[in-house]
Coordinates of C-alpha atoms in Angstrom, one line a residue:
X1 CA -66.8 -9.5 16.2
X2 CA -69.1 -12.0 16.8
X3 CA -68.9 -14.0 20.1
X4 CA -71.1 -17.3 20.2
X5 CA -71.8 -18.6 23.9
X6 CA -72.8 -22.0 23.0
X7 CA -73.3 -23.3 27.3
X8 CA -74.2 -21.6 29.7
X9 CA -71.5 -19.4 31.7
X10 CA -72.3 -17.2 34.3
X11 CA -73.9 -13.4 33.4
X12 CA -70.5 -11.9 35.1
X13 CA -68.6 -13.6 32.1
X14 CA -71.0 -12.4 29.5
X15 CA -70.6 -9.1 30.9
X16 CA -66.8 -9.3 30.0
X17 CA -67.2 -9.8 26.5
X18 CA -70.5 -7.2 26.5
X19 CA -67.9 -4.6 27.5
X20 CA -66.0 -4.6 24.3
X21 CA -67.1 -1.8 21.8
X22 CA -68.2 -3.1 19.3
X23 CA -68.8 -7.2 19.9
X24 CA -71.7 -8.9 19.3
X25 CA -72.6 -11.5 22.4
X26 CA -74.8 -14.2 21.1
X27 CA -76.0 -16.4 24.6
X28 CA -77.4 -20.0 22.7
X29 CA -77.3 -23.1 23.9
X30 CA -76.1 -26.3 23.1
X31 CA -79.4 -27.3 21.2
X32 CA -79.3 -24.1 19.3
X33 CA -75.9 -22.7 18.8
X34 CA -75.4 -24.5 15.6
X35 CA -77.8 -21.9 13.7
X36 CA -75.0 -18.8 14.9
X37 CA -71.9 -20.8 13.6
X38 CA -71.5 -19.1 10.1
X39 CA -71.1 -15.7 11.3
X40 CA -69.1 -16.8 15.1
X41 CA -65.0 -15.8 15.4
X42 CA -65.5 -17.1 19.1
X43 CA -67.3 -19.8 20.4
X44 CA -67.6 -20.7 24.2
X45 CA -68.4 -24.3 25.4
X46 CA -68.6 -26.3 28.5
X47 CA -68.8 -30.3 28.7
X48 CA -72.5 -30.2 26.9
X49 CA -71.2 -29.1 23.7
X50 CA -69.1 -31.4 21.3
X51 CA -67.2 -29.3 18.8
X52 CA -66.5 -31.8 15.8
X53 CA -65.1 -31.5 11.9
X54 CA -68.6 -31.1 10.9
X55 CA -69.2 -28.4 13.1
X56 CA -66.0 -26.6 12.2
X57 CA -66.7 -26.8 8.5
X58 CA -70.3 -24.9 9.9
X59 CA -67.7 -21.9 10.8
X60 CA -65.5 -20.3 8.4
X61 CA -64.5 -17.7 10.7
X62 CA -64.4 -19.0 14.1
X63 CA -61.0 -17.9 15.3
X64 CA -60.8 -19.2 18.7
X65 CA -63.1 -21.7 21.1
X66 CA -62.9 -21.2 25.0
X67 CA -63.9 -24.3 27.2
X68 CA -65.0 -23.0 30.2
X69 CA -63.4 -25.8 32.1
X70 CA -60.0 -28.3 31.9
X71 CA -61.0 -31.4 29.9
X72 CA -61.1 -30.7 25.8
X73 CA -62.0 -34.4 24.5
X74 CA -65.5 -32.7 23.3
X75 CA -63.0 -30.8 21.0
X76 CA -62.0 -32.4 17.9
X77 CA -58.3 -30.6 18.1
X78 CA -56.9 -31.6 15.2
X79 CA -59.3 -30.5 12.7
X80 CA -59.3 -27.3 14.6
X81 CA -55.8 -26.7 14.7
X82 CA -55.4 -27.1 10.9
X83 CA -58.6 -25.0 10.3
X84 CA -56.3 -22.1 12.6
X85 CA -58.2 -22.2 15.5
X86 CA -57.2 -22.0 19.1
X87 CA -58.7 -23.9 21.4
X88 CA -58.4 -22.9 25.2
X89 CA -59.2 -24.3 28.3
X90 CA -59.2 -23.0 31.9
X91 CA -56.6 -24.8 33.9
X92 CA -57.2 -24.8 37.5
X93 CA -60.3 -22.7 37.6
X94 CA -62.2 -25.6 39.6
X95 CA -59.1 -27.1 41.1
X96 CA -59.8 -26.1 44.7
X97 CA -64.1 -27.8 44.2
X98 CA -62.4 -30.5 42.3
X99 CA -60.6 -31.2 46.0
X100 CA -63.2 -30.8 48.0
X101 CA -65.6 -33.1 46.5
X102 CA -62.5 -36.1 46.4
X103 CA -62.2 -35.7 50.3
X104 CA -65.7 -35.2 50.5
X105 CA -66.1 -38.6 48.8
X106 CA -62.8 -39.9 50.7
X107 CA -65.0 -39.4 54.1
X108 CA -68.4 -40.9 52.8
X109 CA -66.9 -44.3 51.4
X110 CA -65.0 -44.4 55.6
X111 CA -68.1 -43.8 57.1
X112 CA -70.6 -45.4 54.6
X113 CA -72.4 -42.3 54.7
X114 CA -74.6 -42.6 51.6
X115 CA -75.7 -46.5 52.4
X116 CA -76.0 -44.9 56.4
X117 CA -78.1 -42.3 55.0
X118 CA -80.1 -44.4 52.6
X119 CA -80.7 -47.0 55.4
X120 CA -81.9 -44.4 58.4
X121 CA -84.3 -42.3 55.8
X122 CA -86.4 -46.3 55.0
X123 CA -87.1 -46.6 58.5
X124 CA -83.7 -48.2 60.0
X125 CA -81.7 -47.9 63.2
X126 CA -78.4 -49.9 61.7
X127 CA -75.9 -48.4 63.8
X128 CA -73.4 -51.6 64.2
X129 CA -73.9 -52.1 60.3
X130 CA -72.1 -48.9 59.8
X131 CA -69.1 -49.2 61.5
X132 CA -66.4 -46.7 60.0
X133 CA -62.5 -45.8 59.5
X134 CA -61.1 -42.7 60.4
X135 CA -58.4 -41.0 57.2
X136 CA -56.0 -40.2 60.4
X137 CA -53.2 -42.7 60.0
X138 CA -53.6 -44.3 56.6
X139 CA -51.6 -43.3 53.1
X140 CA -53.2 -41.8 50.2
X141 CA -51.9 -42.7 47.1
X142 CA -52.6 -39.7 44.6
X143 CA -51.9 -40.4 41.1
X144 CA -51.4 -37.0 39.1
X145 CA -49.9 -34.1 40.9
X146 CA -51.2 -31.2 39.0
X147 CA -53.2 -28.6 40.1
X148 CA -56.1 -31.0 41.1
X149 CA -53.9 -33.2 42.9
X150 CA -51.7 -30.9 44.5
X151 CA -54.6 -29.2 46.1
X152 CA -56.1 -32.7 46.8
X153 CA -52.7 -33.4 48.5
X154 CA -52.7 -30.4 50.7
X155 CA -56.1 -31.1 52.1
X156 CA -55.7 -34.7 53.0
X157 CA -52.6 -33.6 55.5
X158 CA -54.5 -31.7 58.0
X159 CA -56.9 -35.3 58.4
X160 CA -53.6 -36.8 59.3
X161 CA -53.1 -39.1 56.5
X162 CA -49.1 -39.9 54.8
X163 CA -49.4 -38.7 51.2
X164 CA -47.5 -40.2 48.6
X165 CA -47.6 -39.4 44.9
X166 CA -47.3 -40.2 41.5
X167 CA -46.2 -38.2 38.4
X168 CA -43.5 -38.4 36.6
X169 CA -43.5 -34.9 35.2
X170 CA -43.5 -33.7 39.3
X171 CA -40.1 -33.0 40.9
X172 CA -39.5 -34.4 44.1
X173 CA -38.1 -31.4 45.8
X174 CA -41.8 -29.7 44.9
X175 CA -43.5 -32.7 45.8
X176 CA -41.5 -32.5 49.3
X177 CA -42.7 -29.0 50.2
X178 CA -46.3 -30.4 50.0
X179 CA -45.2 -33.3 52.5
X180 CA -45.6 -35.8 49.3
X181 CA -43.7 -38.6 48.9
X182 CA -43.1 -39.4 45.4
X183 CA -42.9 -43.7 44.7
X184 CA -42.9 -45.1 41.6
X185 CA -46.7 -46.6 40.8
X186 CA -46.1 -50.6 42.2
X187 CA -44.7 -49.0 45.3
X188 CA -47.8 -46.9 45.3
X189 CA -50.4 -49.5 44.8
X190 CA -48.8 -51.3 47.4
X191 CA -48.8 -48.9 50.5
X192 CA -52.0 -47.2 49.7
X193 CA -55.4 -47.1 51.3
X194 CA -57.1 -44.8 49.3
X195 CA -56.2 -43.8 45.9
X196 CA -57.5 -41.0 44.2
X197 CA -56.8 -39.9 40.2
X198 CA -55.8 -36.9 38.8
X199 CA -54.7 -37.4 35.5
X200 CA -55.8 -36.6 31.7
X201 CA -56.7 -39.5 29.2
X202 CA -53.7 -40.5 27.1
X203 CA -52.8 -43.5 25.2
X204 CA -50.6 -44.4 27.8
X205 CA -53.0 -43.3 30.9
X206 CA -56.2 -45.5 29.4
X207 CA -57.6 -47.9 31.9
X208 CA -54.4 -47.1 33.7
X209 CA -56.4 -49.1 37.2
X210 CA -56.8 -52.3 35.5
X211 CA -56.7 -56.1 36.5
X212 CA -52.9 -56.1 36.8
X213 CA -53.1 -52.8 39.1
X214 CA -55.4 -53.9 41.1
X215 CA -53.7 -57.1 41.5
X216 CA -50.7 -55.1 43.2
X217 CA -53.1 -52.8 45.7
X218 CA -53.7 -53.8 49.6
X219 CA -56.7 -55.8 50.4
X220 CA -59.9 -53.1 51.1
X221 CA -58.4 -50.4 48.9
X222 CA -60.9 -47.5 48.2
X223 CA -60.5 -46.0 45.1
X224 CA -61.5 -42.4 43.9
X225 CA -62.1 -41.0 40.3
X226 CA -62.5 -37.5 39.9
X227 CA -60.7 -36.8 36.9
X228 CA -61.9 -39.0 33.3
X229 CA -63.6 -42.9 33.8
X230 CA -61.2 -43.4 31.0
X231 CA -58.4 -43.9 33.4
X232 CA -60.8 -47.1 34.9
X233 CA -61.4 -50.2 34.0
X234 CA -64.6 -50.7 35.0
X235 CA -65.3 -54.5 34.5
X236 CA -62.0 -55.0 36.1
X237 CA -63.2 -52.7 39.3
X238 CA -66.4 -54.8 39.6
X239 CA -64.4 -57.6 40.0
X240 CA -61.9 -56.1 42.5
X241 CA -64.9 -54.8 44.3
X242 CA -66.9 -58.2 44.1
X243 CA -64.0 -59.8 45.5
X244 CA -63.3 -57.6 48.5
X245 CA -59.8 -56.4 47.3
X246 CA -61.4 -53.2 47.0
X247 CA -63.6 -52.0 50.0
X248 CA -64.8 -49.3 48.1
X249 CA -65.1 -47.0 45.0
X250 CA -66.5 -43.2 44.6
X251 CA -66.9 -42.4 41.0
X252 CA -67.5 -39.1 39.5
X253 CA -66.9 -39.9 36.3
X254 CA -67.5 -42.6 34.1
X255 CA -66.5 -44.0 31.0
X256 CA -70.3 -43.2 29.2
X257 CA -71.7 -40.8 30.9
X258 CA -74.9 -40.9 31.9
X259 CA -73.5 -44.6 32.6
X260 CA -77.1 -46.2 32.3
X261 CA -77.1 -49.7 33.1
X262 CA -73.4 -50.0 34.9
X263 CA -73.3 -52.4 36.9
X264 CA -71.4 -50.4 39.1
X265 CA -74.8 -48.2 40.2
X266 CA -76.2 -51.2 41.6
X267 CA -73.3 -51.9 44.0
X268 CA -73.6 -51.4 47.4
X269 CA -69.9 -50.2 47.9
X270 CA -69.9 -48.0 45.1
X271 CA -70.4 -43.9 45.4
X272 CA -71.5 -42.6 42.1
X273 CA -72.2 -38.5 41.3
X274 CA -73.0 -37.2 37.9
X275 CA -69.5 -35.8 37.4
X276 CA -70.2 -32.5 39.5
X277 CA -66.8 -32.4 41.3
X278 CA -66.0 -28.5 39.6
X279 CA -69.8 -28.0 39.9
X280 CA -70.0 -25.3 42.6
X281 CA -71.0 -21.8 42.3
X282 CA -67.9 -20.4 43.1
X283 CA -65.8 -22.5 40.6
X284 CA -68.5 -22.2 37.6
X285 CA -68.2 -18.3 38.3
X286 CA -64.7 -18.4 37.9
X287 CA -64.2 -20.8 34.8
X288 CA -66.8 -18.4 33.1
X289 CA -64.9 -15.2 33.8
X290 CA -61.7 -16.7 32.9
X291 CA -62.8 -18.0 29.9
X292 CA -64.4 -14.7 28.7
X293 CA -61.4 -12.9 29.5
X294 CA -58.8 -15.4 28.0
X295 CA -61.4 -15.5 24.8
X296 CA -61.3 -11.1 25.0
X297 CA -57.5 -10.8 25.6
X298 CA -56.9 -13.2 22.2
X299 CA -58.7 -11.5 20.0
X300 CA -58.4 -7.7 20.8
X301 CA -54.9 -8.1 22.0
X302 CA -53.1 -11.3 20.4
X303 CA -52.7 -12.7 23.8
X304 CA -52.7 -16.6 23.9
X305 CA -52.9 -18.1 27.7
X306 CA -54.0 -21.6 28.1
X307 CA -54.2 -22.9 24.4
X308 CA -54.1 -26.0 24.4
X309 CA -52.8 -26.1 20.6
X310 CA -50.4 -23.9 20.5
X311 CA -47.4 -21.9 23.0
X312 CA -49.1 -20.0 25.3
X313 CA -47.8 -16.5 26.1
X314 CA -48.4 -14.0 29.2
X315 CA -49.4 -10.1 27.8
X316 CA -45.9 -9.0 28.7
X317 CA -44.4 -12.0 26.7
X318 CA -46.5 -11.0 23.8
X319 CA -45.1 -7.3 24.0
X320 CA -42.1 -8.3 23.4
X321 CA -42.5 -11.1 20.7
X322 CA -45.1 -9.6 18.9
X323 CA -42.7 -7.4 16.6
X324 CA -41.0 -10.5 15.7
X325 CA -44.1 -12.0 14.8
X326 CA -44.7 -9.4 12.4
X327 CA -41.1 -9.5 11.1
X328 CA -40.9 -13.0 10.6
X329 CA -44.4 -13.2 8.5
X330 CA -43.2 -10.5 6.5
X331 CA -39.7 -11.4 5.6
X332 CA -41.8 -14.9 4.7
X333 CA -44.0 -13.4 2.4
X334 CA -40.9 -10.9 1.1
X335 CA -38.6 -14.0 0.1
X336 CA -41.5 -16.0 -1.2
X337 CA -42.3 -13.3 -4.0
X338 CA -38.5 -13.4 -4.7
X339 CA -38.5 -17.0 -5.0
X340 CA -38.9 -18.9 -8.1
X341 CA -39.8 -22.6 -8.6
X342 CA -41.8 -24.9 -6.5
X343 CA -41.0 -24.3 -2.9
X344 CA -39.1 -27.4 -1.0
X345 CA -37.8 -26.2 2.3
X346 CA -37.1 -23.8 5.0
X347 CA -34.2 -22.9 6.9
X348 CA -34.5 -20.4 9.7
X349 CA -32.2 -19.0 11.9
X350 CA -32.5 -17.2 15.1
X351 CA -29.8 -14.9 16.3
X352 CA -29.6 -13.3 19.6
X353 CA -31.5 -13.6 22.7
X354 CA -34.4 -15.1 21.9
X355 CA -32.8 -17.4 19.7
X356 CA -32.6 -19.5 23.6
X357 CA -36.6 -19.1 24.0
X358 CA -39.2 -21.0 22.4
X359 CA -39.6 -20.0 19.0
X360 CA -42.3 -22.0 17.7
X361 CA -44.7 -19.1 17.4
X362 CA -41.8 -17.0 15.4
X363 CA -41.2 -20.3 12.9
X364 CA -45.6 -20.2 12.7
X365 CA -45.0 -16.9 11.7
X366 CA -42.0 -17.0 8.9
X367 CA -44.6 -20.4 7.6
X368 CA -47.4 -18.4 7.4
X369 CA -45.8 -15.6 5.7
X370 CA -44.4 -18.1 2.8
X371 CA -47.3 -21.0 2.0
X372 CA -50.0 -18.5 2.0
X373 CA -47.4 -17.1 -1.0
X374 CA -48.1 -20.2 -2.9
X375 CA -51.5 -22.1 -0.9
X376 CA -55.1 -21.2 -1.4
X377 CA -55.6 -22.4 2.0
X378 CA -55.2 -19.8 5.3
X379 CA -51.7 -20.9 7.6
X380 CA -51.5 -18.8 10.4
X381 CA -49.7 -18.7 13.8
X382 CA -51.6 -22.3 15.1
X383 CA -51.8 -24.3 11.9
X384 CA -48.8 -23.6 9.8
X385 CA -46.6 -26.3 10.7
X386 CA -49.6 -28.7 9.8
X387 CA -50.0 -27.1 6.7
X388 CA -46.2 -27.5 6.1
X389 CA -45.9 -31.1 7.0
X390 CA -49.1 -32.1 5.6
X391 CA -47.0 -30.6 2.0
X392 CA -44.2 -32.1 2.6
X393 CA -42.5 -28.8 3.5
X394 CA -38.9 -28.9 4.8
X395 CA -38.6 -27.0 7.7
X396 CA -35.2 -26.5 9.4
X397 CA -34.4 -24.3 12.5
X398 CA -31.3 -23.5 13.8
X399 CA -30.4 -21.1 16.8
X400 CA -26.9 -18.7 17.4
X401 CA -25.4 -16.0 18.7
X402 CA -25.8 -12.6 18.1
X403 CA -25.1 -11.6 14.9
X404 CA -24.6 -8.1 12.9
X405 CA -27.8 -6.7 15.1
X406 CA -28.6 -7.6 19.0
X407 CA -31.6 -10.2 17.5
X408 CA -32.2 -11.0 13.7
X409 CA -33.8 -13.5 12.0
X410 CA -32.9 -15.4 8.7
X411 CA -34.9 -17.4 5.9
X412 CA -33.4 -19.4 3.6
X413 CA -36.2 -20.5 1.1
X414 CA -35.4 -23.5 -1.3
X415 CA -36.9 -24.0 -4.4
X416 CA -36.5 -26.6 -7.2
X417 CA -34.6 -22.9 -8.9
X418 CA -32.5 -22.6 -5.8
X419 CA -32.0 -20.6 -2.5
X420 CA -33.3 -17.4 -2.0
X421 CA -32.1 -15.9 1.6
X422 CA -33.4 -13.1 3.6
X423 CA -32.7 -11.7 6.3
X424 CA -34.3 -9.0 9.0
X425 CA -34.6 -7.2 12.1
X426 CA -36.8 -4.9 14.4
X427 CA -35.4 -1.3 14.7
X428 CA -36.0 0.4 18.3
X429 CA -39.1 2.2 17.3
X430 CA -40.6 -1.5 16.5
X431 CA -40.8 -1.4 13.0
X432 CA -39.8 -4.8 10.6
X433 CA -36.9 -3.9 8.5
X434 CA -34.9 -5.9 6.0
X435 CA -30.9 -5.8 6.4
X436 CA -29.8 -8.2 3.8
X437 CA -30.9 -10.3 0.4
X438 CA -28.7 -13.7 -0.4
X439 CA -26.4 -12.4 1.9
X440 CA -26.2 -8.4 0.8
X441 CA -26.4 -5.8 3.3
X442 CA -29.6 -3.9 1.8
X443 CA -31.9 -2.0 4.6
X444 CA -35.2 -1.4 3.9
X445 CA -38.8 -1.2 5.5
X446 CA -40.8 -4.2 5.3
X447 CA -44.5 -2.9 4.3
X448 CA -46.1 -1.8 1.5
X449 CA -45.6 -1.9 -2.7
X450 CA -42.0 -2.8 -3.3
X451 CA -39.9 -3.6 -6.3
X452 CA -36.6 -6.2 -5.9
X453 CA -33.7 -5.6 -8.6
X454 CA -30.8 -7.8 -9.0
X455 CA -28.3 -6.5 -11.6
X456 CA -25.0 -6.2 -12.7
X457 CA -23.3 -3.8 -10.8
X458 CA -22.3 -1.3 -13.8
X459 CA -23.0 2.4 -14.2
X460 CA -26.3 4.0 -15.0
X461 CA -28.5 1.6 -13.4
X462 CA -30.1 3.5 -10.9
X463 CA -31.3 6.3 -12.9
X464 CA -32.4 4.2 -15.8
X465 CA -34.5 2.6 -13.1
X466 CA -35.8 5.9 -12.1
X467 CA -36.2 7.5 -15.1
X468 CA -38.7 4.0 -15.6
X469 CA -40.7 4.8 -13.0
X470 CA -41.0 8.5 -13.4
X471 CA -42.2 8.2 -17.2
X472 CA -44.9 5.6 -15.7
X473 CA -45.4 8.5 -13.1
X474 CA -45.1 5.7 -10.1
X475 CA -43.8 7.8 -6.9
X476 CA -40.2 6.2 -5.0
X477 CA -40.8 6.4 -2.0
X478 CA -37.3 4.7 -0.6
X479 CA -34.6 3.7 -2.9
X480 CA -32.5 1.1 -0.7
X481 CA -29.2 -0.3 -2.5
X482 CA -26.3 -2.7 -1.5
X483 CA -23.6 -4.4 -3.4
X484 CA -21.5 -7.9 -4.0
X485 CA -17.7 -6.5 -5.2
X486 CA -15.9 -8.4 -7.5
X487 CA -13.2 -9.1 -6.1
X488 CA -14.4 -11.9 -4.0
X489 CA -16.4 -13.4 -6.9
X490 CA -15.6 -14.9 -10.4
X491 CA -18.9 -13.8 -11.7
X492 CA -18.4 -9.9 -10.9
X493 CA -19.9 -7.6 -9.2
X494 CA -23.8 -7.6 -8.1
X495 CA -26.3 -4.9 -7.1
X496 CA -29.4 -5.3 -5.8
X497 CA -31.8 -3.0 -5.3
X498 CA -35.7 -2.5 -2.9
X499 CA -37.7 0.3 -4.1
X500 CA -40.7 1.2 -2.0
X501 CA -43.1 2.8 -4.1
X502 CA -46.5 4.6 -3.6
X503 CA -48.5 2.6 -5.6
X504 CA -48.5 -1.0 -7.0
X505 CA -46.2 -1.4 -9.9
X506 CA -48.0 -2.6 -13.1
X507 CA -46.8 -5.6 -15.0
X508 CA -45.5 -4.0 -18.5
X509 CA -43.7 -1.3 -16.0
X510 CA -41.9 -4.3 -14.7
X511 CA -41.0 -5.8 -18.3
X512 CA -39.5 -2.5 -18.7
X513 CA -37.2 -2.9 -15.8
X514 CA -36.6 -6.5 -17.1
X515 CA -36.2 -5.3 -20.4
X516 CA -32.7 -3.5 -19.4
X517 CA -29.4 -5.1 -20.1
X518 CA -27.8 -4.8 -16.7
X519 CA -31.2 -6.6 -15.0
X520 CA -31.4 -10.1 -14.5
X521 CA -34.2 -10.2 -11.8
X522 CA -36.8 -7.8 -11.0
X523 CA -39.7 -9.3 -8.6
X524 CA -43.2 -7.1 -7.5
X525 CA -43.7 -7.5 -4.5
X526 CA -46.8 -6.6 -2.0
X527 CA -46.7 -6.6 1.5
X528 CA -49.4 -4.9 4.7

């Protein structure tokens, strides 16, 4: 395994993917990396690196990229989710130095400290110039309650400040045990005398403080950015701020970073840092180690926390899915090889308990398991709903009760030929196993080389079938039957019939099964 450490991290995270038997650690840097990307299935970034189609296509086997740090806009997502790769971030890591630097820049626009500062160290004594507010008593608007925001929230309290809030993905019963009272934004803009934001970049986020919002804010606002300069118009602050509607602005961020030739720099009532606001020793040492762990965890043990393109999932949740997982891909790839005719749609149904979880990883799984039947190119657990959409692929889930077993899982794969439906379950001891064919109780294991009969349900079958297979000295290794009866049927009875064998089955041994008079469908099929 060959992990590519394209930024720097601390040498307490490398450590955590040195430990692994076996790995390769490659520390580059973002000047370099690009030389290591043909042989990397990991790749670990911070904000220097941008990760683009071009540099996917440089990485055939990259299986995962860790971004040692919230914001993934240096990550082109969509090219890497349909390449299956997983991209993670570290939520939270520098929430608490995130915080710190907003009050820290809360208290230097009240007490003009950089423009005090700046002023004593050319020779000044301006101590009336520098008259200052005090946080006790005034209302901070914070826009964005996640973990940024929340702990933004909690620190402002203590100065004595009324905190009200924004989000509309935030209940107000949480908001309330933080003391935050949640407005709507107008209401917000209204009351506020400093307003900080915590928010990611979205279509509907984008320049969110504008003209119009700006318009709806108290006289001598100060404003804080620690999040993206996305969220700000910036012409519009200059305006706000040329005006006196806004007393004052601290910017970490900025729309083009560096932000040569802003405007902004050169204004007296503006606070500008080079977006450092996670950039302390502690934080950078936790990102790191979190990263490398999240990054070690995925790839030895299938664990997925923090992925921003696809369900993330705790170790213990993973213990219990992962059987599914496997049962789902294989009963995919088991009614694919059964299937005839271009494939059209999927129907698949859930019975039991975890038919009320999230299921998208199981449906991944049951995709994967049928296109890479019939694609050249690789669907796996992130990508395969892409893949299916992007082919016009029918997909169609559907959750119930429990059913014949305590959880069981059904595919019903369309073709231009018809419907072929399986369907499965996992036994106790974890194993995949196959419990009925287009509706026929039939158990059998889910692995290895396999041979799928449908005949007439007449005499002498089963013996002609292993007579077949003993003259072409090809070992049974199970011999699982089950049976449609007449008697509900105007076509007859039916049998059908999964041999596991030891060995792949040849093609002229499977005309010979075809060849028989009772045998309407015999299918080889392969499976792990």
């Amino acid at each position: 395994m060959n992990i590519l450490i394209a930024d720097a991290v601390s040498a307490a995270a490398v450590e955590v993917l040195r430990s692994q038997p076996e790995w390769n650690v490659i520390v580059s840097s973002p000047k370099e990396y690009e030389a290591h990307l043909a042989e990397a299935h990991a790749l670990l970034i911070r904000s220097a690196v941008t990760v683009t189609k071009e540099v996917l296509e440089k990485a055939p086997k990259l299986r995962v990229i860790g971004r040692a740090g919230v914001g993934v806009d240096n990550v082109d997502q969509e090219t890497a989710t349909a390449r299956g790769v997983v991209v993670m971030n570290t939520p939270g890591g520098n929430a608490i130095s995130v915080a710190e630097h907003t009050l820290a820049l809360m208290l230097a626009l009240a007490r003009s400290i950089s423009n005090a500062s700046a002023s004593t160290k050319s020779g000044k004594w301006e101590k009336k110039k520098f008259l200052g507010t005090e946080l006790n008593g005034k209302t901070l608007g914070v826009i964005g309650l996640g973990n940024i925001g929340m702990q933004v929230a909690r620190r402002a309290r203590p100065f004595g400040m009324t905190v009200v809030g924004y989000d509309p993905f935030v209940s107000p019963d949480l908001a309330r045990d933080l003391g935050v009272e949640m407005v709507e934004l107008d209401q917000l803009y209204a009351t506020s005398d400093y307003i900080s934001l915590h928010l990611a970049v979205t279509n509907e986020t984008k320049n969110l403080l504008n003209r119009d919002a700006f318009a709806k804010m108290k006289s001598g606002v100060r404003v804080i950015n620690c999040a993206r300069g996305e969220l700000l118009d910036e012409s519009a602050l200059e305006e706000a701020l040329n005006s006196g509607k806004v007393a004052g602005a601290a910017l970490d961020v900025f729309a083009k970073e560096p932000p040569a030739g802003s405007p902004l720099l050169a204004h007296e009532n503006v606070i500008a840092t080079p977006h450092i606001g996670g950039s302390t020793e502690e934080a950078q040492e936790t990102i790191g180690i979190r990263i490398a762990q999240q990054v070690r965890d995925y790839l030895r043990d299938g664990v997925v926390l923090n992925a921003v393109n696809m369900p993330a999932i705790t170790a213990e949740q993973y213990g219990v899915l992962q059987p599914y997982l496997e049962l789902a891909e294989r009963l995919g790839s088991f009614v694919a090889q059964i299937a005839t005719g271009r494939p059209k749609s999927v129907r698949i149904v859930y019975s039991g308990n975890f038919g009320e979880t999230n299921t998208s990883l199981m449906r991944n799984a049951a995709l994967s398991g049928i296109l890479n039947r019939f694609l050249s190119e690789k669907a796996n657990l992130i990508n395969a709903a892409q893949v299916a959409a992007r082919r016009d692929f029918g997909v169609n889930e559907i959750r119930q009760g429990r059913r014949h077993f305590s959880d069981s899982l059904s595919l019903a794969l369309e073709t231009k030929d018809g419907e072929r439906v399986v369907e499965g379950t996992v036994f106790p001891d974890g194993s995949p196993r196959l419990v009925s064919v287009n509706n026929i109780y039939v158990e059998a294991s889910l692995t290895g080389h396999m041979v799928f009969l449908k005949n007439n349900d007449v005499p002498g079958v089963i013996g002609r079938v292993g007579s077949i297979l003993g003259d072409n000295k090809i070992n049974i290794a199970d011999f699982s039957l089950g049976r449609r009866e007449s008697r509900s049927y105007p076509d007859g009875a039916v049998a059908v019939a999964v041999v596991r064998l030891d060995e792949a089955l040849p093609k002229k041994v499977l005309e010979e099964l075809l060849a028989l008079d009772p045998v309407d469908f015999a299918r080889s099929i392969e499976l792990p």
